[in-house]
Amino acid sequence: MRGLLDRIWEKIPPTPFCFLGMGIFRVWTGIVNDGLVLPAPAGSTYSFFDLATAAVLLLLVALSRWIVPLRQRAGVFVFTGFCMIACACMRFYTVVHPDLAATLTWPALLLGAVGIAFILMLWSEFFGCINPLRVALYYSTGIIVSVFILWVFKGLALPWLWAGTCAVPIVSLGCLWRAYKTLPASEWPHANWGKFSFPWKPILVVSLYSFAFGLHESVFSGYLNTSSGEGDLFAALFVYLGIMFRRETFKFSSIWKLAMPLMLVSLVPFGLFVPQGSWISDFCAVSSYMLYTILIVVILSNLSYRYGVCALWLFGIERAVRLVSVQAGLGASAFMPAADPQHLGALVPVTALIAIIIIVVTTFFFSERQLSSPWGVLLKGAAGQDPEAYLEKNRIGMKCRELAKQYELTTREEEILLLLALKKKPAAIEAELYVAKSTVKTHIKHIYQKLNVHSRQELFDLVGIQTK
């Protein structure tokens, strides 16, 4: 037994706590937006918060040319923390003094929307600086931790819950600050901005799944809804364990291949046939939605990491579209036939149509796509302090993708080729990809053989990299 435990322990990828902040701040949202029962109707507060957050995100996108990178803006960490803490305090204060709910609720939600928008974009900028395997690992681990924190918070007395909620944004922002210290300054986001075509295809898929998720109105009810936590936990564990046991052979396509059937199963009205069967539908919907959330975070982070696309621009539009799509689904749920035997004849064709659309769209957009694909992104121009370096990063990413297709490199070989082109040493590649040094050397040997080069200088020449 001890030998088995030792082997499992060896497989656990190292995940410093500071990288979990992107998942941890979800605790704040779960409490402040989803958990407290306020005098205002739950549906209207939830919709207002989502739509206000979407509006702030789009405003940041419109200003992205002038404000990136956010992390270098003086006071942005303090401002973000202030908005989130002020929102939490005002929300809790309305619980203690319900007579002030009409006065404080909506300003609190607006402050919260601003805070959430900024913290999302701050973490998105960081994820755009690291490779996709690390993004998937850190984000899924953060979600797992956040689920357990939410379960613990659920049992706290109001004063402790209040204090814990105010501490969450401080912890998350502190983690982000520390996470940047682990990266070389040369890998931090810089004040460059390019004009790109938008990767609308994966965003369309995510918006479709967000809409289908929003149709499950029951997911959004209840105090720190446990089905949501269990669905999030299942999705995050699937990704984390996949990386833990498969490491370099983990296929990101397995995420959407699991997410699609889960969303299809969620459309079945189990509540009509099984006691408490609606929990099954909600669990599948939440799991599917979270799997796609993780996948889209990985895809967009990789576009920024590999091709130099502005992370704030990408994530701002994607998250705004996703929030609006969820609200559209919630609105459409009011017009859906009721899930009872009397309306079963009308319910079946509607859900069947939604299922067909999900299958067709998902299969068409994801079946032949690799993670390294540019997903329709095309650089149309560059601006900033060093546009030549910005253009060069984009060119290297595209060239490595072109060589990988031409010489039939594996996904892992293509990723290592990119890291080599970025002038990283084998030891640094080993640390980034969580693989043994001997494995990295084997991959490099195979890359050299396939590209018919015999040294790093010949590789640089093939990619077109200046070494002086």
Protein backbone atom coordinates (compact mmCIF):
# COMPACT_ATOMS: atom_id res chain seq x y z
CA MET A 1 0.00 0.00 0.00
CA ARG A 2 2.83 2.40 0.89
CA GLY A 3 4.50 1.71 -2.45
CA LEU A 4 1.25 2.54 -4.28
CA LEU A 5 0.83 5.77 -2.32
CA ASP A 6 4.44 6.73 -3.09
CA ARG A 7 3.88 6.19 -6.83
CA ILE A 8 0.72 8.29 -6.72
CA TRP A 9 2.52 11.02 -4.80
CA GLU A 10 5.27 11.10 -7.42
CA LYS A 11 2.68 11.67 -10.12
CA ILE A 12 1.13 14.72 -8.43
CA PRO A 13 2.36 17.74 -10.42
CA PRO A 14 3.85 20.55 -8.34
CA THR A 15 1.31 23.35 -7.97
CA PRO A 16 2.42 26.30 -5.83
CA PHE A 17 -0.47 27.89 -3.96
CA CYS A 18 0.09 31.27 -5.61
CA PHE A 19 -1.10 29.90 -8.96
CA LEU A 20 -4.54 28.94 -7.64
CA GLY A 21 -5.90 32.46 -7.29
CA MET A 22 -7.88 32.38 -10.57
CA GLY A 23 -10.01 29.61 -9.12
CA ILE A 24 -10.07 30.89 -5.54
CA PHE A 25 -11.76 34.20 -6.32
CA ARG A 26 -14.79 32.16 -7.49
CA VAL A 27 -15.49 31.72 -3.77
CA TRP A 28 -16.26 35.43 -3.58
CA THR A 29 -18.70 35.20 -6.48
CA GLY A 30 -20.39 32.12 -5.02
CA ILE A 31 -21.08 33.94 -1.76
CA VAL A 32 -21.69 37.53 -2.79
CA ASN A 33 -23.67 36.93 -5.98
CA ASP A 34 -25.13 33.44 -5.72
CA GLY A 35 -25.40 32.65 -2.04
CA LEU A 36 -27.00 35.38 0.04
CA VAL A 37 -30.78 35.73 0.05
CA LEU A 38 -31.47 39.43 -0.43
CA PRO A 39 -34.73 41.40 -0.40
CA ALA A 40 -34.47 41.86 -4.16
CA PRO A 41 -35.58 38.88 -6.28
CA ALA A 42 -32.69 36.44 -6.80
CA GLY A 43 -33.17 36.33 -10.57
CA SER A 44 -32.96 40.10 -11.03
CA THR A 45 -29.86 40.48 -8.84
CA TYR A 46 -28.10 37.65 -10.65
CA SER A 47 -28.98 39.07 -14.08
CA PHE A 48 -27.95 42.59 -13.10
CA PHE A 49 -24.59 41.38 -11.80
CA ASP A 50 -23.83 39.33 -14.93
CA LEU A 51 -24.90 42.01 -17.38
CA ALA A 52 -23.08 44.76 -15.48
CA THR A 53 -19.93 42.62 -15.44
CA ALA A 54 -20.29 42.04 -19.19
CA ALA A 55 -20.63 45.78 -19.77
CA VAL A 56 -17.48 46.56 -17.74
CA LEU A 57 -15.56 43.83 -19.60
CA LEU A 58 -16.55 45.29 -22.97
CA LEU A 59 -15.48 48.73 -21.76
CA LEU A 60 -12.07 47.31 -20.82
CA VAL A 61 -11.87 45.67 -24.26
CA ALA A 62 -12.61 49.02 -25.93
CA LEU A 63 -9.82 50.63 -23.90
CA SER A 64 -7.39 47.71 -24.20
CA ARG A 65 -5.11 49.51 -26.66
CA TRP A 66 -4.34 52.11 -23.99
CA ILE A 67 -4.51 50.17 -20.71
CA VAL A 68 -2.62 46.91 -21.35
CA PRO A 69 -0.91 45.48 -19.45
CA LEU A 70 -3.24 46.03 -16.51
CA ARG A 71 -0.78 44.66 -13.96
CA GLN A 72 1.54 47.63 -14.57
CA ARG A 73 -1.15 50.21 -13.94
CA ALA A 74 -0.60 51.98 -10.65
CA GLY A 75 -3.21 51.11 -8.08
CA VAL A 76 -5.14 48.56 -10.17
CA PHE A 77 -4.66 45.84 -7.55
CA VAL A 78 -5.81 48.16 -4.76
CA PHE A 79 -8.77 49.41 -6.80
CA THR A 80 -9.87 45.86 -7.65
CA GLY A 81 -9.63 44.70 -4.04
CA PHE A 82 -11.49 47.79 -2.81
CA CYS A 83 -14.41 47.24 -5.20
CA MET A 84 -14.79 43.58 -4.21
CA ILE A 85 -14.46 44.16 -0.47
CA ALA A 86 -16.82 47.15 -0.54
CA CYS A 87 -19.37 45.09 -2.46
CA ALA A 88 -19.12 42.22 0.04
CA CYS A 89 -19.47 44.54 3.03
CA MET A 90 -22.52 46.27 1.56
CA ARG A 91 -24.15 42.96 0.71
CA PHE A 92 -23.60 41.55 4.20
CA TYR A 93 -24.77 44.80 5.75
CA THR A 94 -28.12 44.43 4.00
CA VAL A 95 -28.50 41.06 5.74
CA VAL A 96 -27.90 42.65 9.15
CA HIS A 97 -30.08 45.68 8.28
CA PRO A 98 -32.68 44.53 5.71
CA ASP A 99 -34.23 48.01 5.69
CA LEU A 100 -31.17 49.25 3.77
CA ALA A 101 -31.38 46.59 1.07
CA ALA A 102 -33.15 48.84 -1.42
CA THR A 103 -30.44 51.46 -1.00
CA LEU A 104 -27.30 49.28 -0.96
CA THR A 105 -28.00 46.21 -3.09
CA TRP A 106 -27.65 47.66 -6.57
CA PRO A 107 -24.61 49.91 -5.88
CA ALA A 108 -22.98 46.90 -4.23
CA LEU A 109 -23.59 44.73 -7.27
CA LEU A 110 -22.20 47.42 -9.56
CA LEU A 111 -19.03 47.66 -7.46
CA GLY A 112 -18.79 43.88 -7.50
CA ALA A 113 -19.18 43.76 -11.27
CA VAL A 114 -16.30 46.24 -11.67
CA GLY A 115 -14.13 44.28 -9.24
CA ILE A 116 -14.83 40.91 -10.87
CA ALA A 117 -14.18 42.29 -14.35
CA PHE A 118 -10.79 43.65 -13.30
CA ILE A 119 -9.67 40.56 -11.39
CA LEU A 120 -10.71 38.34 -14.31
CA MET A 121 -8.62 40.38 -16.72
CA LEU A 122 -5.65 40.55 -14.36
CA TRP A 123 -5.54 36.77 -14.08
CA SER A 124 -6.19 36.38 -17.81
CA GLU A 125 -3.11 38.47 -18.57
CA PHE A 126 -1.05 36.16 -16.37
CA PHE A 127 -2.43 32.98 -17.95
CA GLY A 128 -1.46 34.41 -21.34
CA CYS A 129 2.18 34.25 -20.20
CA ILE A 130 2.37 30.49 -19.47
CA ASN A 131 1.94 27.35 -21.53
CA PRO A 132 -1.49 25.66 -21.84
CA LEU A 133 -0.65 22.62 -19.73
CA ARG A 134 0.17 24.84 -16.76
CA VAL A 135 -2.96 26.93 -17.36
CA ALA A 136 -5.16 23.82 -17.28
CA LEU A 137 -3.39 22.48 -14.20
CA TYR A 138 -3.51 25.71 -12.19
CA TYR A 139 -7.06 26.64 -13.12
CA SER A 140 -8.52 23.19 -12.45
CA THR A 141 -6.66 22.94 -9.13
CA GLY A 142 -7.93 26.38 -8.15
CA ILE A 143 -11.50 25.32 -8.88
CA ILE A 144 -11.09 22.19 -6.73
CA VAL A 145 -9.80 24.28 -3.85
CA SER A 146 -12.59 26.85 -4.28
CA VAL A 147 -15.29 24.17 -4.09
CA PHE A 148 -13.98 22.92 -0.75
CA ILE A 149 -13.62 26.47 0.58
CA LEU A 150 -17.25 27.14 -0.37
CA TRP A 151 -18.37 24.03 1.47
CA VAL A 152 -16.45 25.15 4.56
CA PHE A 153 -17.80 28.69 4.32
CA LYS A 154 -21.33 27.35 4.15
CA GLY A 155 -21.10 26.26 7.80
CA LEU A 156 -19.64 29.51 9.15
CA ALA A 157 -21.49 31.97 11.32
CA LEU A 158 -22.33 35.26 9.62
CA PRO A 159 -19.43 37.32 11.09
CA TRP A 160 -16.85 34.69 10.07
CA LEU A 161 -18.44 34.31 6.65
CA TRP A 162 -18.27 38.08 6.24
CA ALA A 163 -14.60 38.19 7.20
CA GLY A 164 -13.74 35.21 5.00
CA THR A 165 -15.50 36.70 2.01
CA CYS A 166 -13.57 39.97 2.36
CA ALA A 167 -10.32 38.01 2.63
CA VAL A 168 -10.85 36.08 -0.63
CA PRO A 169 -10.03 38.94 -3.08
CA ILE A 170 -6.98 39.87 -0.98
CA VAL A 171 -5.73 36.27 -1.14
CA SER A 172 -6.41 36.02 -4.88
CA LEU A 173 -4.66 39.29 -5.72
CA GLY A 174 -1.78 38.38 -3.42
CA CYS A 175 -1.44 35.07 -5.24
CA LEU A 176 -1.34 36.89 -8.57
CA TRP A 177 1.36 39.26 -7.34
CA ARG A 178 3.44 36.33 -6.12
CA ALA A 179 2.81 34.29 -9.29
CA TYR A 180 4.34 37.04 -11.42
CA LYS A 181 7.47 36.90 -9.25
CA THR A 182 7.99 33.29 -10.36
CA LEU A 183 8.25 34.34 -14.02
CA PRO A 184 11.19 36.14 -15.62
CA ALA A 185 10.34 39.78 -16.26
CA SER A 186 10.88 39.16 -19.98
CA GLU A 187 7.83 36.85 -19.96
CA TRP A 188 5.46 39.34 -18.30
CA PRO A 189 2.80 40.97 -20.51
CA HIS A 190 4.15 44.07 -22.20
CA ALA A 191 2.57 47.28 -23.43
CA ASN A 192 2.11 46.05 -26.99
CA TRP A 193 -1.16 45.67 -28.79
CA GLY A 194 -1.96 44.14 -32.15
CA LYS A 195 -5.00 44.22 -34.36
CA PHE A 196 -6.29 40.68 -34.80
CA SER A 197 -9.23 38.97 -36.38
CA PHE A 198 -11.33 37.48 -33.58
CA PRO A 199 -11.50 33.67 -33.06
CA TRP A 200 -15.28 33.62 -33.18
CA LYS A 201 -15.66 29.86 -33.79
CA PRO A 202 -14.72 28.57 -30.32
CA ILE A 203 -16.52 31.54 -28.78
CA LEU A 204 -19.67 30.57 -30.68
CA VAL A 205 -19.47 27.05 -29.25
CA VAL A 206 -18.99 28.35 -25.72
CA SER A 207 -21.89 30.79 -26.10
CA LEU A 208 -24.10 27.91 -27.24
CA TYR A 209 -23.16 25.84 -24.20
CA SER A 210 -23.63 28.86 -21.95
CA PHE A 211 -27.11 29.33 -23.37
CA ALA A 212 -27.93 25.65 -22.77
CA PHE A 213 -26.53 25.98 -19.24
CA GLY A 214 -28.74 29.00 -18.62
CA LEU A 215 -31.82 26.96 -19.55
CA HIS A 216 -31.31 25.04 -16.29
CA GLU A 217 -32.82 27.72 -14.10
CA SER A 218 -32.75 25.42 -11.06
CA VAL A 219 -28.93 25.55 -11.09
CA PHE A 220 -29.08 29.17 -9.95
CA SER A 221 -31.26 28.63 -6.89
CA GLY A 222 -30.29 27.72 -3.37
CA TYR A 223 -27.71 28.83 -0.83
CA LEU A 224 -24.23 27.94 -2.17
CA ASN A 225 -25.91 25.39 -4.41
CA THR A 226 -24.33 21.98 -3.75
CA SER A 227 -25.09 20.52 -7.18
CA SER A 228 -23.09 23.36 -8.69
CA GLY A 229 -20.18 22.58 -6.39
CA GLU A 230 -20.26 18.88 -7.19
CA GLY A 231 -20.47 19.54 -10.93
CA ASP A 232 -17.56 21.98 -10.78
CA LEU A 233 -15.58 19.51 -8.70
CA PHE A 234 -16.16 16.65 -11.15
CA ALA A 235 -15.08 18.75 -14.16
CA ALA A 236 -11.98 20.13 -12.46
CA LEU A 237 -10.97 16.69 -11.16
CA PHE A 238 -11.30 15.22 -14.66
CA VAL A 239 -8.82 17.75 -16.04
CA TYR A 240 -6.49 17.63 -13.02
CA LEU A 241 -6.32 13.83 -12.89
CA GLY A 242 -5.88 13.68 -16.67
CA ILE A 243 -2.82 15.92 -16.41
CA MET A 244 -1.62 14.09 -13.30
CA PHE A 245 -1.65 10.63 -14.86
CA ARG A 246 -1.15 11.43 -18.54
CA ARG A 247 1.13 14.48 -18.34
CA GLU A 248 2.58 15.01 -21.80
CA THR A 249 0.08 12.65 -23.47
CA PHE A 250 -3.00 14.38 -22.05
CA LYS A 251 -5.34 15.26 -24.91
CA PHE A 252 -7.27 18.49 -24.47
CA SER A 253 -9.79 17.19 -27.02
CA SER A 254 -10.97 14.78 -24.31
CA ILE A 255 -12.46 17.78 -22.49
CA TRP A 256 -14.99 18.65 -25.20
CA LYS A 257 -15.59 14.98 -25.96
CA LEU A 258 -16.83 14.56 -22.38
CA ALA A 259 -18.54 17.95 -22.17
CA MET A 260 -20.79 17.40 -25.19
CA PRO A 261 -22.52 14.18 -23.98
CA LEU A 262 -22.87 15.66 -20.50
CA MET A 263 -24.72 18.67 -21.89
CA LEU A 264 -26.91 16.38 -24.01
CA VAL A 265 -27.76 14.27 -20.94
CA SER A 266 -28.60 17.45 -19.01
CA LEU A 267 -31.40 18.16 -21.49
CA VAL A 268 -33.22 14.98 -20.41
CA PRO A 269 -35.94 15.81 -17.81
CA PHE A 270 -34.88 13.16 -15.28
CA GLY A 271 -37.15 14.77 -12.71
CA LEU A 272 -40.13 13.21 -14.51
CA PHE A 273 -38.82 9.67 -14.13
CA VAL A 274 -36.53 9.54 -11.08
CA PRO A 275 -37.00 10.99 -7.58
CA GLN A 276 -34.70 14.02 -7.26
CA GLY A 277 -33.84 13.40 -10.90
CA SER A 278 -33.49 17.12 -11.64
CA TRP A 279 -30.22 16.96 -9.68
CA ILE A 280 -28.81 14.68 -12.40
CA SER A 281 -29.69 17.19 -15.12
CA ASP A 282 -28.22 20.08 -13.15
CA PHE A 283 -25.06 18.15 -12.30
CA CYS A 284 -24.46 17.30 -15.98
CA ALA A 285 -25.15 20.89 -17.07
CA VAL A 286 -22.75 22.37 -14.51
CA SER A 287 -20.06 19.78 -15.28
CA SER A 288 -20.32 20.40 -19.02
CA TYR A 289 -20.28 24.17 -18.59
CA MET A 290 -17.22 24.03 -16.33
CA LEU A 291 -15.36 21.70 -18.71
CA TYR A 292 -15.91 24.16 -21.54
CA THR A 293 -14.90 27.03 -19.29
CA ILE A 294 -11.58 25.31 -18.59
CA LEU A 295 -11.12 24.47 -22.28
CA ILE A 296 -11.77 28.01 -23.50
CA VAL A 297 -9.43 29.44 -20.85
CA VAL A 298 -6.71 27.09 -22.14
CA ILE A 299 -7.39 27.91 -25.82
CA LEU A 300 -7.42 31.68 -25.34
CA SER A 301 -4.39 31.61 -23.03
CA ASN A 302 -2.51 29.65 -25.68
CA LEU A 303 -3.42 32.18 -28.36
CA SER A 304 -1.87 34.89 -26.22
CA TYR A 305 1.12 32.76 -25.20
CA ARG A 306 1.89 31.41 -28.67
CA TYR A 307 0.81 34.19 -31.06
CA GLY A 308 0.99 37.29 -28.87
CA VAL A 309 -2.74 38.07 -28.99
CA CYS A 310 -3.82 40.59 -26.33
CA ALA A 311 -5.18 38.49 -23.45
CA LEU A 312 -7.43 41.27 -22.16
CA TRP A 313 -9.00 41.67 -25.60
CA LEU A 314 -9.57 37.93 -26.02
CA PHE A 315 -10.85 37.13 -22.56
CA GLY A 316 -12.86 40.32 -22.20
CA ILE A 317 -14.97 39.59 -25.27
CA GLU A 318 -15.25 35.86 -24.52
CA ARG A 319 -16.35 36.32 -20.91
CA ALA A 320 -18.82 39.08 -21.82
CA VAL A 321 -20.36 36.88 -24.54
CA ARG A 322 -20.54 33.96 -22.11
CA LEU A 323 -22.28 35.99 -19.39
CA VAL A 324 -24.81 37.41 -21.84
CA SER A 325 -25.45 33.91 -23.27
CA VAL A 326 -26.17 32.50 -19.81
CA GLN A 327 -28.66 35.29 -19.20
CA ALA A 328 -30.23 34.65 -22.61
CA GLY A 329 -30.65 31.00 -21.61
CA LEU A 330 -32.22 32.00 -18.31
CA GLY A 331 -34.61 34.29 -20.17
CA ALA A 332 -35.46 31.59 -22.70
CA SER A 333 -36.17 29.10 -19.91
CA ALA A 334 -39.32 31.06 -19.11
CA PHE A 335 -40.69 30.12 -22.54
CA MET A 336 -39.64 26.46 -22.39
CA PRO A 337 -42.44 23.90 -21.95
CA ALA A 338 -42.77 22.86 -18.32
CA ALA A 339 -40.99 19.62 -17.37
CA ASP A 340 -44.08 17.65 -16.45
CA PRO A 341 -45.99 14.79 -18.12
CA GLN A 342 -48.66 17.17 -19.38
CA HIS A 343 -46.17 19.14 -21.51
CA LEU A 344 -43.91 16.23 -22.49
CA GLY A 345 -45.13 16.30 -26.11
CA ALA A 346 -43.99 19.92 -26.52
CA LEU A 347 -40.81 19.50 -24.46
CA VAL A 348 -39.32 16.64 -26.51
CA PRO A 349 -39.04 18.41 -29.91
CA VAL A 350 -37.60 21.57 -28.31
CA THR A 351 -34.88 19.73 -26.40
CA ALA A 352 -34.21 17.50 -29.42
CA LEU A 353 -33.63 20.59 -31.58
CA ILE A 354 -31.23 22.06 -29.01
CA ALA A 355 -29.40 18.71 -28.81
CA ILE A 356 -29.00 18.53 -32.59
CA ILE A 357 -27.62 22.07 -32.73
CA ILE A 358 -25.11 21.26 -29.96
CA ILE A 359 -23.91 18.10 -31.72
CA VAL A 360 -23.57 19.73 -35.14
CA VAL A 361 -21.85 22.91 -33.96
CA THR A 362 -19.48 21.15 -31.54
CA THR A 363 -18.47 18.45 -34.01
CA PHE A 364 -17.94 20.94 -36.83
CA PHE A 365 -15.79 23.36 -34.86
CA PHE A 366 -13.80 21.00 -32.64
CA SER A 367 -13.43 17.62 -34.33
CA GLU A 368 -10.30 18.48 -36.34
CA ARG A 369 -8.88 21.31 -34.27
CA GLN A 370 -5.59 21.13 -32.39
CA LEU A 371 -4.87 23.23 -29.35
CA SER A 372 -2.02 24.93 -31.23
CA SER A 373 -4.36 26.02 -34.03
CA PRO A 374 -4.69 29.81 -34.45
CA TRP A 375 -8.53 29.33 -34.44
CA GLY A 376 -8.98 31.97 -37.10
CA VAL A 377 -6.73 34.55 -35.42
CA LEU A 378 -4.83 36.65 -37.95
CA LEU A 379 -2.53 39.52 -37.06
CA LYS A 380 -3.44 42.60 -39.06
CA GLY A 381 -1.11 45.11 -37.42
CA ALA A 382 0.93 45.84 -34.31
CA ALA A 383 1.37 48.83 -32.06
CA GLY A 384 3.07 49.57 -28.76
CA GLN A 385 6.52 50.22 -27.38
CA ASP A 386 8.18 47.40 -29.34
CA PRO A 387 6.01 46.41 -32.32
CA GLU A 388 8.87 44.55 -34.01
CA ALA A 389 9.23 42.14 -31.08
CA TYR A 390 5.45 41.76 -31.02
CA LEU A 391 5.35 40.86 -34.71
CA GLU A 392 8.29 38.48 -34.25
CA LYS A 393 6.52 36.53 -31.50
CA ASN A 394 3.47 36.14 -33.70
CA ARG A 395 5.63 35.06 -36.65
CA ILE A 396 7.48 32.44 -34.58
CA GLY A 397 4.20 30.97 -33.33
CA MET A 398 2.81 30.73 -36.86
CA LYS A 399 6.07 29.32 -38.24
CA CYS A 400 6.24 26.58 -35.59
CA ARG A 401 2.64 25.67 -36.37
CA GLU A 402 3.47 25.53 -40.09
CA LEU A 403 6.55 23.33 -39.53
CA ALA A 404 4.61 21.00 -37.23
CA LYS A 405 2.01 20.40 -39.93
CA GLN A 406 4.59 20.08 -42.70
CA TYR A 407 6.80 17.57 -40.87
CA GLU A 408 3.98 15.83 -38.95
CA LEU A 409 5.20 16.64 -35.47
CA THR A 410 3.17 15.39 -32.53
CA THR A 411 1.36 17.89 -30.29
CA ARG A 412 4.07 17.59 -27.64
CA GLU A 413 6.86 17.92 -30.22
CA GLU A 414 5.24 21.06 -31.60
CA GLU A 415 5.02 22.56 -28.10
CA ILE A 416 8.70 21.81 -27.44
CA LEU A 417 9.62 23.22 -30.86
CA LEU A 418 7.95 26.50 -29.88
CA LEU A 419 9.82 26.59 -26.58
CA LEU A 420 13.09 25.90 -28.37
CA ALA A 421 12.31 28.69 -30.83
CA LEU A 422 11.73 30.98 -27.83
CA LYS A 423 15.33 30.09 -26.84
CA LYS A 424 14.45 28.08 -23.74
CA LYS A 425 16.92 25.52 -22.43
CA PRO A 426 15.96 21.85 -21.81
CA ALA A 427 15.87 22.44 -18.04
CA ALA A 428 13.38 25.29 -18.46
CA ILE A 429 11.27 23.18 -20.84
CA GLU A 430 11.27 20.36 -18.31
CA ALA A 431 9.97 22.73 -15.61
CA GLU A 432 7.27 24.19 -17.85
CA LEU A 433 5.92 20.88 -19.13
CA TYR A 434 6.39 18.74 -16.00
CA VAL A 435 8.38 16.07 -17.84
CA ALA A 436 11.71 14.44 -17.11
CA LYS A 437 14.84 15.94 -18.64
CA SER A 438 15.51 12.67 -20.45
CA THR A 439 12.03 12.88 -21.99
CA VAL A 440 12.67 16.42 -23.19
CA LYS A 441 15.97 15.33 -24.76
CA THR A 442 14.22 12.44 -26.50
CA HIS A 443 11.60 14.81 -27.94
CA ILE A 444 14.31 17.22 -29.09
CA LYS A 445 16.11 14.35 -30.81
CA HIS A 446 12.91 13.36 -32.64
CA ILE A 447 12.27 16.98 -33.63
CA TYR A 448 15.76 17.31 -35.08
CA GLN A 449 15.34 14.06 -37.00
CA LYS A 450 11.97 15.05 -38.47
CA LEU A 451 13.13 18.55 -39.41
CA ASN A 452 16.48 17.22 -40.66
CA VAL A 453 18.53 19.61 -38.54
CA HIS A 454 21.55 18.77 -36.40
CA SER A 455 21.95 21.69 -34.02
CA ARG A 456 20.00 24.44 -32.33
CA GLN A 457 21.53 26.97 -34.71
CA GLU A 458 20.21 25.02 -37.71
CA LEU A 459 16.82 24.93 -36.00
CA PHE A 460 16.93 28.70 -35.52
CA ASP A 461 17.85 29.13 -39.17
CA LEU A 462 14.90 26.98 -40.22
CA VAL A 463 12.47 28.97 -38.10
CA GLY A 464 14.13 32.22 -39.22
CA ILE A 465 15.37 33.41 -35.83
CA GLN A 466 18.20 35.89 -35.51
CA THR A 467 20.66 34.82 -32.83
CA LYS A 468 22.69 38.03 -32.70
